[in-house]
Coordinates of C-alpha atoms in Angstrom, one line a residue:
M1 CA 17.5 -21.0 9.8
F2 CA 13.8 -21.1 10.4
C3 CA 11.4 -18.6 8.7
N4 CA 7.6 -19.0 8.4
Q5 CA 6.6 -15.3 8.0
C6 CA 5.3 -15.4 4.4
E7 CA 2.6 -17.3 2.6
Q8 CA 5.0 -19.2 0.3
T9 CA 7.1 -20.7 3.2
S10 CA 8.5 -24.1 2.3
K11 CA 6.0 -27.0 2.6
G12 CA 3.6 -24.6 4.3
T13 CA 5.5 -24.9 7.6
G14 CA 8.8 -23.0 7.4
C15 CA 12.0 -22.5 5.4
I16 CA 14.9 -24.3 7.1
S17 CA 17.7 -24.4 4.6
V18 CA 17.2 -21.5 2.3
G19 CA 14.2 -19.1 1.9
V20 CA 11.7 -19.6 -0.9
C21 CA 12.2 -15.8 -1.3
G22 CA 16.0 -16.4 -1.9
K23 CA 17.0 -15.5 1.7
K24 CA 20.2 -17.3 2.6
P25 CA 20.8 -18.7 6.1
D26 CA 23.4 -16.0 7.0
V27 CA 20.9 -13.3 6.0
A28 CA 18.1 -15.0 8.0
A29 CA 20.4 -15.1 11.1
L30 CA 21.3 -11.5 10.7
Q31 CA 17.7 -10.5 10.3
D32 CA 16.9 -12.4 13.5
L33 CA 19.7 -10.6 15.3
L34 CA 18.5 -7.3 14.0
T35 CA 15.0 -8.1 15.2
Y36 CA 16.3 -9.1 18.6
S37 CA 18.4 -5.8 18.7
V38 CA 15.2 -3.8 17.9
S39 CA 13.5 -5.6 20.8
Q40 CA 16.3 -4.5 23.2
A41 CA 16.1 -1.0 21.8
A42 CA 12.3 -1.1 22.3
E43 CA 12.7 -2.1 25.9
V44 CA 15.1 0.8 26.6
A45 CA 12.8 3.2 24.7
W46 CA 9.8 1.9 26.6
Q47 CA 11.5 2.4 30.0
T48 CA 12.7 5.9 29.1
R49 CA 9.2 6.8 27.9
K50 CA 7.9 6.1 31.4
K51 CA 10.4 8.7 32.6
G52 CA 9.1 11.2 30.0
T53 CA 12.0 10.9 27.5
I54 CA 11.2 10.2 23.9
D55 CA 14.1 9.7 21.4
S56 CA 12.7 10.7 17.9
G57 CA 15.8 9.3 16.2
L58 CA 15.3 5.9 17.8
N59 CA 11.6 6.1 16.9
Q60 CA 12.3 6.3 13.2
L61 CA 15.2 3.9 13.4
T62 CA 12.9 1.3 15.0
A63 CA 10.4 1.6 12.2
E64 CA 13.0 1.5 9.5
T65 CA 14.9 -1.5 10.8
L66 CA 11.7 -3.6 11.4
F67 CA 10.8 -2.8 7.8
V68 CA 14.2 -4.1 6.7
T69 CA 13.2 -7.6 8.2
L70 CA 10.0 -7.7 6.2
T71 CA 9.9 -10.2 3.3
N72 CA 11.7 -9.3 0.1
V73 CA 13.2 -6.0 1.4
N74 CA 16.9 -6.4 2.2
F75 CA 19.1 -9.4 1.4
D76 CA 22.5 -7.6 1.8
P77 CA 24.5 -8.9 4.8
A78 CA 26.7 -5.8 4.9
A79 CA 23.6 -3.5 5.0
I80 CA 22.0 -5.5 7.8
E81 CA 25.2 -5.5 9.8
A82 CA 25.3 -1.7 9.6
Y83 CA 21.7 -1.6 10.9
I84 CA 22.5 -3.9 13.8
R85 CA 25.4 -1.9 14.9
Q86 CA 23.5 1.4 14.6
V87 CA 20.5 0.1 16.6
L88 CA 22.7 -1.2 19.4
E89 CA 24.8 1.9 19.5
Q90 CA 21.8 4.2 19.8
T91 CA 20.2 1.9 22.3
R92 CA 23.3 2.0 24.5
A93 CA 23.6 5.8 24.2
L94 CA 19.9 6.3 25.2
A95 CA 20.3 3.9 28.2
E96 CA 23.4 5.7 29.4
K97 CA 21.8 9.1 29.0
S98 CA 18.7 8.0 30.9
G99 CA 20.6 6.3 33.7
L100 CA 19.5 2.8 32.8
G101 CA 21.8 -0.2 33.1
T102 CA 23.5 -1.3 29.9
D103 CA 24.7 -4.7 31.1
I104 CA 21.9 -6.6 29.4
I105 CA 22.3 -4.8 26.0
L106 CA 23.8 -7.2 23.5
Q107 CA 27.4 -6.6 22.7
P108 CA 27.7 -7.2 18.9
A109 CA 30.4 -9.5 17.6
A110 CA 33.4 -7.9 16.0
D111 CA 32.8 -9.2 12.5
L112 CA 30.0 -10.4 10.2
A113 CA 30.7 -14.1 10.9
G114 CA 30.4 -13.5 14.6
L115 CA 27.1 -11.6 14.1
V116 CA 25.7 -14.5 12.1
Q117 CA 26.6 -16.9 15.0
Q118 CA 24.9 -14.6 17.5
G119 CA 21.7 -14.5 15.3
E120 CA 21.7 -18.3 15.0
A121 CA 22.0 -18.7 18.7
L122 CA 19.3 -16.1 19.7
G123 CA 16.7 -16.7 16.9
Y124 CA 13.9 -14.1 16.5
P125 CA 12.0 -13.0 19.6
G126 CA 9.5 -15.7 20.5
S127 CA 11.3 -18.5 18.6
Q128 CA 12.3 -20.1 21.9
E129 CA 8.7 -20.2 23.2
K130 CA 7.6 -23.7 24.1
D131 CA 3.8 -23.2 24.3
P132 CA 2.6 -23.5 20.7
D133 CA -0.3 -21.1 21.2
I134 CA 1.7 -18.4 22.9
R135 CA 4.4 -18.8 20.3
S136 CA 1.7 -18.4 17.6
L137 CA 0.4 -15.2 19.1
K138 CA 4.0 -13.8 19.5
E139 CA 4.7 -14.5 15.9
I140 CA 1.4 -12.9 14.7
L141 CA 2.3 -9.9 16.8
L142 CA 5.8 -9.7 15.5
Y143 CA 4.8 -10.0 11.9
G144 CA 2.0 -7.5 12.4
L145 CA 4.4 -5.1 13.9
R146 CA 6.6 -5.4 10.8
G147 CA 3.7 -4.3 8.7
V148 CA 2.9 -1.4 11.0
A149 CA 6.6 -0.4 10.9
A150 CA 6.5 -0.3 7.1
Y151 CA 3.5 2.0 7.0
A152 CA 5.0 4.2 9.7
Y153 CA 8.3 4.4 7.8
H154 CA 6.5 5.5 4.6
A155 CA 4.4 8.1 6.5
A156 CA 7.4 9.6 8.3
I157 CA 9.1 10.2 4.9
L158 CA 6.1 12.3 4.0
G159 CA 6.2 14.2 7.3
Q160 CA 3.4 12.3 9.0
E161 CA 4.2 10.8 12.5
D162 CA 2.3 10.0 15.6
D163 CA 4.2 9.1 18.7
Q164 CA 1.5 6.6 19.8
V165 CA 2.5 4.4 16.9
Y166 CA 6.1 4.4 17.9
G167 CA 5.1 3.9 21.6
F168 CA 3.1 0.8 20.8
I169 CA 5.9 -0.6 18.6
H170 CA 8.2 -0.2 21.5
E171 CA 5.8 -1.6 24.1
A172 CA 5.0 -4.7 21.9
M173 CA 8.5 -5.4 20.7
A174 CA 9.7 -5.2 24.3
S175 CA 7.0 -7.6 25.4
L176 CA 8.4 -10.2 23.0
I177 CA 11.6 -10.5 25.2
G178 CA 9.8 -9.7 28.5
P179 CA 8.2 -11.8 31.2
D180 CA 5.6 -14.5 30.4
R181 CA 2.0 -13.3 29.9
P182 CA -1.3 -15.2 29.8
M183 CA -2.9 -15.9 26.4
E184 CA -5.5 -13.3 26.9
E185 CA -2.9 -10.5 27.2
W186 CA -1.2 -11.7 24.0
L187 CA -4.5 -11.7 22.2
G188 CA -5.1 -8.1 23.5
L189 CA -1.7 -7.0 22.1
V190 CA -2.5 -8.6 18.7
L191 CA -5.8 -6.7 18.4
K192 CA -4.1 -3.5 19.7
C193 CA -1.6 -4.0 16.8
G194 CA -4.6 -3.8 14.4
E195 CA -5.8 -0.6 16.1
I196 CA -2.4 1.0 15.8
N197 CA -2.0 -0.2 12.2
L198 CA -5.2 1.7 11.4
R199 CA -3.6 4.9 12.7
A200 CA -0.4 4.2 10.8
M201 CA -2.3 3.7 7.5
E202 CA -4.2 6.9 8.2
L203 CA -1.0 8.8 8.6
L204 CA 0.3 7.3 5.3
D205 CA -2.9 8.2 3.6
A206 CA -2.6 11.8 4.9
G207 CA 1.1 11.9 3.7
N208 CA 0.2 10.7 0.2
T209 CA -2.9 12.9 -0.3
T210 CA -1.2 16.0 1.2
S211 CA 1.9 15.5 -0.9
F212 CA 0.4 14.3 -4.2
G213 CA -3.3 15.2 -4.1
H214 CA -6.2 12.8 -3.9
P215 CA -6.2 10.1 -6.6
E216 CA -8.5 10.6 -9.5
P217 CA -9.8 7.9 -11.9
T218 CA -7.1 7.7 -14.6
E219 CA -6.6 5.6 -17.7
V220 CA -3.1 4.2 -17.7
K221 CA -1.4 3.0 -20.9
L222 CA 0.1 -0.5 -21.1
G223 CA 2.9 -1.3 -23.5
H224 CA 5.7 1.1 -24.2
K225 CA 6.9 4.2 -26.2
L226 CA 10.0 4.8 -28.3
G227 CA 12.9 6.1 -26.3
K228 CA 15.1 6.0 -23.2
C229 CA 13.4 4.6 -20.1
I230 CA 13.4 3.9 -16.4
L231 CA 11.2 1.4 -14.6
V232 CA 10.2 2.1 -11.0
S233 CA 8.9 -0.8 -8.8
G234 CA 8.1 -1.1 -5.2
H235 CA 5.8 1.3 -3.3
D236 CA 7.4 4.6 -2.6
L237 CA 5.7 7.5 -4.2
K238 CA 8.2 10.1 -2.9
D239 CA 11.0 8.3 -4.7
L240 CA 9.0 8.4 -7.9
Q241 CA 8.2 12.1 -7.5
D242 CA 11.9 12.9 -7.0
L243 CA 12.9 10.8 -10.1
L244 CA 10.2 12.5 -12.2
E245 CA 11.5 15.9 -11.2
Q246 CA 15.1 14.9 -11.9
T247 CA 14.4 13.5 -15.3
E248 CA 12.2 16.4 -16.5
G249 CA 13.3 17.5 -20.0
Q250 CA 15.9 14.7 -20.3
G251 CA 14.1 12.6 -22.9
I252 CA 13.6 9.7 -20.5
N253 CA 10.2 8.0 -20.2
I254 CA 9.2 6.7 -16.8
Y255 CA 7.2 3.5 -16.3
T256 CA 5.7 2.1 -13.2
H257 CA 5.8 -1.6 -12.3
G258 CA 3.9 -3.7 -9.7
E259 CA 2.4 -1.8 -6.8
M260 CA 3.5 1.6 -8.4
L261 CA 0.5 1.4 -10.9
P262 CA -1.8 3.5 -8.6
A263 CA 0.8 6.4 -8.8
H264 CA -0.8 7.4 -12.1
G265 CA -3.9 8.5 -10.3
Y266 CA -2.2 11.2 -8.1
P267 CA -2.4 14.7 -9.7
E268 CA 1.1 15.8 -8.6
L269 CA 2.6 12.7 -10.2
K270 CA 0.5 12.3 -13.3
K271 CA 1.1 15.9 -14.3
H272 CA 4.6 14.8 -15.5
A273 CA 4.1 14.0 -19.2
H274 CA 7.0 11.6 -19.2
L275 CA 5.3 9.3 -16.7
V276 CA 4.0 7.4 -19.7
G277 CA 2.6 4.1 -18.6
H278 CA 2.7 0.9 -16.7
Y279 CA 5.0 -2.0 -17.6
G280 CA 4.6 -5.5 -16.4
T281 CA 2.5 -7.1 -13.6
A282 CA 3.2 -8.3 -10.1
W283 CA 6.4 -8.7 -8.1
Q284 CA 6.9 -12.5 -8.7
N285 CA 7.1 -11.9 -12.5
Q286 CA 9.9 -9.4 -12.3
K287 CA 12.7 -11.7 -13.5
K288 CA 11.0 -12.2 -16.8
E289 CA 9.7 -8.7 -17.1
F290 CA 12.9 -6.9 -16.0
A291 CA 15.0 -9.0 -18.4
N292 CA 13.0 -7.5 -21.3
F293 CA 13.2 -3.9 -20.1
P294 CA 15.8 -1.9 -22.1
G295 CA 16.5 0.7 -19.5
A296 CA 17.4 1.3 -15.8
I297 CA 15.3 -0.2 -13.0
L298 CA 14.8 1.3 -9.6
M299 CA 13.5 -0.8 -6.6
T300 CA 12.1 1.6 -4.0
T301 CA 10.8 -0.8 -1.3
N302 CA 9.9 -4.4 -0.6
C303 CA 9.3 -6.9 -3.4
I304 CA 12.8 -7.3 -4.8
Q305 CA 13.9 -10.8 -6.1
E306 CA 17.4 -11.9 -6.8
P307 CA 18.3 -10.0 -10.0
A308 CA 19.0 -12.2 -13.0
T309 CA 22.3 -11.9 -14.8
S310 CA 20.6 -10.3 -17.8
Y311 CA 19.7 -7.1 -15.9
A312 CA 21.8 -7.2 -12.7
A313 CA 24.0 -4.3 -13.9
N314 CA 20.9 -2.2 -14.6
I315 CA 19.0 -2.5 -11.3
F316 CA 19.4 0.0 -8.4
T317 CA 18.1 -0.1 -4.9
C318 CA 17.3 2.7 -2.5
G319 CA 15.9 3.3 1.0
T320 CA 15.5 0.1 3.0
V321 CA 16.0 -2.2 -0.1
G322 CA 19.3 -4.1 -0.6
W323 CA 20.7 -6.9 -2.6
P324 CA 24.4 -7.9 -2.6
G325 CA 26.1 -6.4 -5.6
A326 CA 23.3 -4.2 -6.6
V327 CA 24.1 -0.5 -6.7
H328 CA 22.4 1.3 -3.8
V329 CA 21.6 5.0 -4.3
S330 CA 20.7 7.5 -1.6
S331 CA 17.3 9.1 -2.1
P332 CA 16.7 11.6 -3.5
D333 CA 19.8 11.6 -5.6
F334 CA 19.1 9.4 -8.6
A335 CA 21.9 10.6 -10.9
A336 CA 23.3 7.1 -11.2
V337 CA 20.0 5.7 -12.3
I338 CA 19.5 8.5 -14.9
A339 CA 23.0 8.0 -16.2
K340 CA 22.4 4.3 -16.7
A341 CA 19.1 5.0 -18.5
L342 CA 20.9 7.4 -20.9
E343 CA 23.6 4.8 -21.5
M344 CA 21.1 2.0 -22.4
P345 CA 19.2 1.7 -25.7
G346 CA 15.7 2.2 -24.5
F347 CA 12.7 1.0 -26.6
A348 CA 13.2 0.9 -30.3
D349 CA 9.5 1.3 -31.2
D350 CA 6.0 2.0 -29.8
A351 CA 3.7 -0.8 -28.6
D352 CA 0.1 -0.3 -27.6
D353 CA -1.1 -3.0 -25.3
G354 CA -4.3 -1.3 -24.2
S355 CA -5.0 0.4 -21.0
V356 CA -6.4 0.0 -17.5
L357 CA -8.1 2.3 -15.0
T358 CA -6.8 3.2 -11.6
G359 CA -7.3 6.0 -9.0
F360 CA -10.6 4.9 -7.3
A361 CA -9.4 5.8 -3.8
R362 CA -11.9 6.9 -1.2
N363 CA -12.5 10.5 -2.5
A364 CA -13.2 9.3 -6.0
V365 CA -15.6 6.6 -4.9
L366 CA -17.3 8.7 -2.3
G367 CA -17.6 11.5 -4.8
V368 CA -20.2 9.3 -6.6
A369 CA -21.6 7.8 -3.4
G370 CA -25.1 9.1 -4.2
Q371 CA -25.0 7.3 -7.6
V372 CA -23.7 4.1 -5.9
I373 CA -26.4 4.2 -3.2
E374 CA -29.2 4.7 -5.8
A375 CA -27.8 1.7 -7.8
V376 CA -27.9 -0.5 -4.7
K377 CA -31.4 0.7 -3.8
S378 CA -32.7 0.1 -7.4
G379 CA -31.1 -3.4 -7.4
A380 CA -28.7 -2.5 -10.2
I381 CA -25.9 -3.3 -7.8
K382 CA -26.5 -6.4 -5.7
R383 CA -23.2 -6.8 -4.1
F384 CA -19.7 -5.5 -3.6
V385 CA -16.8 -7.9 -3.4
L386 CA -13.4 -6.8 -2.2
V387 CA -10.8 -9.0 -3.9
G388 CA -7.5 -7.7 -2.8
G389 CA -4.1 -8.5 -1.2
C390 CA -0.8 -9.8 -2.3
D391 CA 0.0 -11.8 -5.4
G392 CA 2.5 -14.6 -5.4
A393 CA 4.0 -17.5 -7.4
K394 CA 2.5 -20.3 -5.4
S395 CA -0.2 -22.4 -7.1
G396 CA -3.8 -21.7 -6.3
R397 CA -3.9 -18.0 -7.0
N398 CA -5.8 -18.5 -10.2
Y399 CA -8.8 -18.9 -7.9
Y400 CA -8.9 -15.1 -7.6
T401 CA -9.0 -14.6 -11.4
E402 CA -11.8 -17.2 -11.8
L403 CA -13.8 -15.7 -9.0
V404 CA -13.7 -12.2 -10.4
D405 CA -14.5 -13.4 -14.0
R406 CA -17.5 -15.4 -12.8
L407 CA -19.1 -12.9 -10.5
P408 CA -22.5 -11.8 -11.8
Q409 CA -22.9 -8.6 -13.8
D410 CA -24.7 -6.8 -10.9
T411 CA -21.5 -7.2 -8.7
V412 CA -18.9 -4.4 -8.2
V413 CA -15.4 -5.6 -7.6
L414 CA -13.2 -3.5 -5.3
T415 CA -9.5 -4.3 -5.5
L416 CA -6.2 -3.1 -4.1
A417 CA -2.6 -4.3 -3.8
C418 CA -0.7 -6.5 -6.3
G419 CA -3.3 -9.3 -6.1
K420 CA -5.2 -7.3 -8.7
F421 CA -2.7 -8.2 -11.4
R422 CA -4.5 -11.5 -11.8
F423 CA -7.4 -9.6 -13.4
F424 CA -6.5 -5.9 -13.6
D425 CA -6.8 -5.8 -17.4
H426 CA -10.0 -7.7 -17.7
K427 CA -12.9 -5.7 -19.2
L428 CA -15.7 -6.2 -16.7
G429 CA -17.9 -3.3 -18.0
D430 CA -19.9 -0.9 -15.9
I431 CA -23.2 -0.6 -14.1
G432 CA -24.9 2.7 -15.0
G433 CA -21.6 4.3 -15.7
I434 CA -19.9 2.9 -12.5
P435 CA -17.0 0.6 -13.5
R436 CA -17.5 -2.9 -12.2
L437 CA -13.7 -3.0 -11.4
L438 CA -12.5 -0.3 -9.1
D439 CA -8.8 -0.2 -8.3
I440 CA -8.5 1.5 -4.9
G441 CA -4.6 1.4 -5.0
Q442 CA -1.7 -0.2 -3.3
C443 CA -1.7 -2.4 -0.3
N444 CA -0.6 0.9 1.4
D445 CA -4.1 2.3 0.5
A446 CA -6.1 -0.2 2.6
Y447 CA -7.2 2.8 4.7
S448 CA -9.1 4.0 1.6
A449 CA -11.0 0.7 1.3
I450 CA -11.9 0.8 5.0
Q451 CA -13.2 4.3 4.7
I452 CA -15.3 3.4 1.7
A453 CA -16.8 0.5 3.6
V454 CA -17.5 2.7 6.7
A455 CA -19.0 5.5 4.6
L456 CA -21.4 3.0 2.8
A457 CA -22.4 1.6 6.2
N458 CA -23.2 5.0 7.5
A459 CA -25.2 5.9 4.3
F460 CA -27.3 2.7 4.8
E461 CA -27.5 3.2 8.5
C462 CA -26.0 -0.2 9.3
G463 CA -22.8 -1.9 10.3
V464 CA -20.1 -2.9 7.9
N465 CA -21.0 -6.5 8.5
D466 CA -24.5 -5.8 7.4
L467 CA -23.5 -4.4 4.0
P468 CA -23.9 -6.4 0.8
L469 CA -20.1 -6.7 0.9
S470 CA -17.9 -9.8 0.9
M471 CA -14.1 -9.8 1.4
V472 CA -11.9 -12.3 -0.3
L473 CA -8.3 -11.6 0.5
S474 CA -5.0 -13.0 -0.6
W475 CA -1.9 -12.6 1.5
Y476 CA 1.9 -13.0 1.1
E477 CA 3.9 -10.8 3.4
Q478 CA 3.6 -9.0 6.7
K479 CA 1.8 -5.8 5.6
A480 CA -1.1 -8.2 4.8
V481 CA -0.9 -9.5 8.3
S482 CA -1.2 -6.0 9.8
I483 CA -4.1 -5.2 7.5
L484 CA -5.9 -8.4 8.6
L485 CA -5.4 -7.4 12.3
T486 CA -6.9 -4.0 11.6
L487 CA -10.0 -5.7 10.1
L488 CA -10.3 -7.9 13.1
Y489 CA -9.9 -4.9 15.4
L490 CA -12.8 -3.2 13.5
D491 CA -14.8 -6.4 14.2
I492 CA -15.2 -7.1 10.5
K493 CA -16.4 -10.7 10.1
N494 CA -16.6 -13.6 7.6
I495 CA -13.4 -12.7 5.7
R496 CA -12.2 -15.4 3.3
L497 CA -8.4 -15.8 3.3
G498 CA -6.1 -17.6 0.9
P499 CA -4.6 -19.2 -0.9
S500 CA -3.4 -20.9 2.3
L501 CA -3.7 -20.0 5.9
P502 CA -0.6 -18.7 7.8
A503 CA 1.8 -21.4 9.0
F504 CA 2.3 -19.4 12.2
V505 CA -1.3 -19.7 13.3
S506 CA -1.7 -22.6 15.7
P507 CA -4.9 -24.7 15.6
N508 CA -6.1 -23.3 18.9
V509 CA -5.5 -19.7 17.8
L510 CA -7.2 -20.4 14.5
N511 CA -10.2 -21.7 16.4
V512 CA -10.4 -18.5 18.3
L513 CA -10.3 -16.5 15.0
V514 CA -13.0 -18.7 13.4
E515 CA -15.3 -18.5 16.4
K516 CA -14.9 -14.8 17.1
F517 CA -14.5 -13.4 13.6
G518 CA -15.8 -16.1 11.3
I519 CA -12.5 -16.2 9.3
K520 CA -12.5 -19.0 6.8
P521 CA -10.1 -20.3 4.2
I522 CA -11.1 -19.9 0.6
A523 CA -12.7 -23.0 -0.8
T524 CA -13.4 -23.7 -4.5
V525 CA -14.7 -20.9 -6.7
E526 CA -18.0 -22.7 -7.1
E527 CA -18.5 -23.1 -3.3
D528 CA -17.5 -19.5 -2.6
L529 CA -19.6 -18.0 -5.4
A530 CA -22.6 -19.9 -4.0
A531 CA -22.0 -18.5 -0.6
I532 CA -21.2 -14.9 -1.7
V533 CA -23.9 -14.3 -4.3
G534 CA -26.2 -17.3 -3.8

């Protein structure tokens, strides 16, 4: 196997025997084969689009299956096999219906072992590329597309779709197995990926706010309450809503974990009195945190780790998520999860571990934009620092905690995604009633952060790059890649990125990013503080 798509990849170059994430070689091969199958589906879909035929079923399947290959989503060989066969079957059917040849479409092996062999032989699209710079750009494009697909999948669940998103996914995935292109064309596709990701995030934002209302600043209890309980992790708000409705009046308390914390800010979710608080921190701590949770656990999207024996019988997966042996439930029927929660002891007492604030999405922040602007003009606020992105287990991430804690009192920290768990419960105070720590939401809410930056730039009649705003980002998986590409598409410069640079970015491609966009790796806290706030 070879996999270099996440920040924690082995030795900073690539996992070659087993994934740091827990991915086994057979699963890696099957994911490569699924990715190759999606590329073939994309080629057929792209050709039929030129003839005026759009297959909505294949659109959604393309997004779903690319999401399956994103880090920490699905480790179940049987589930991935089913996806491979479904993609190739629908591809063949569309090709035949449209009068296209089917000779080049992969014929899947008869059994799982044969599929693994096919995946090992083919690799992922772009893995056979000899030119290191072209290969780098192909990998950036592929990993960015996985992020786009994740957002498109979430948005579609909430009834928000735009065919231009699917169209670009098909065009770009097909290009990965198509004829050679010059470097400039690959760079163009990479930046186009950022543009399309902005649209995908806009769709997801519309889906969330239409379905659940605009987030409001909300105090969220940490700790726990006496009684039966279910813990919900991942990112999917629709799954949480369905579970809340199904557990109404059953005496079960619902807790969020990880990236689900911002759910407490949405009016249509927080109206449920049995959504009682947040338990735990970021995804990489789940083995310890889940082991101590005395109820059922539901994983809704990416971020699953291999379940420890202590809670393996209590964890359920749904949607695109899968782990061998874990019970998979079909949304929106969570009867099995509820039954397990009622069977388990629940918490034996109450524990008050304080609280945190969330819900500072774009409407909440822009609702006090006048106050913010006056604070900037008066000098009360000297700078905004966006410290956001993915958390992870790799050493070096304490940098983000130290940076936030050492920022001057006249600095406002904007944060989103699970990287905030390095400092989410730190009491930073306020500036004239404006909290110094503003939790914008999930990684899925990056659109809100962008809109806040654009609105401030408009208010001050300048560009985003001219604002007193610094961006210090952490990354782990492929949604972070797609967000970075969006920032580059928007020509946002001087982003600091860490804790390490992507292994799939070649030196020459990195030079382009540095020269054109001023991207730089994080340095020491002292050096970066001096550069950011002088």
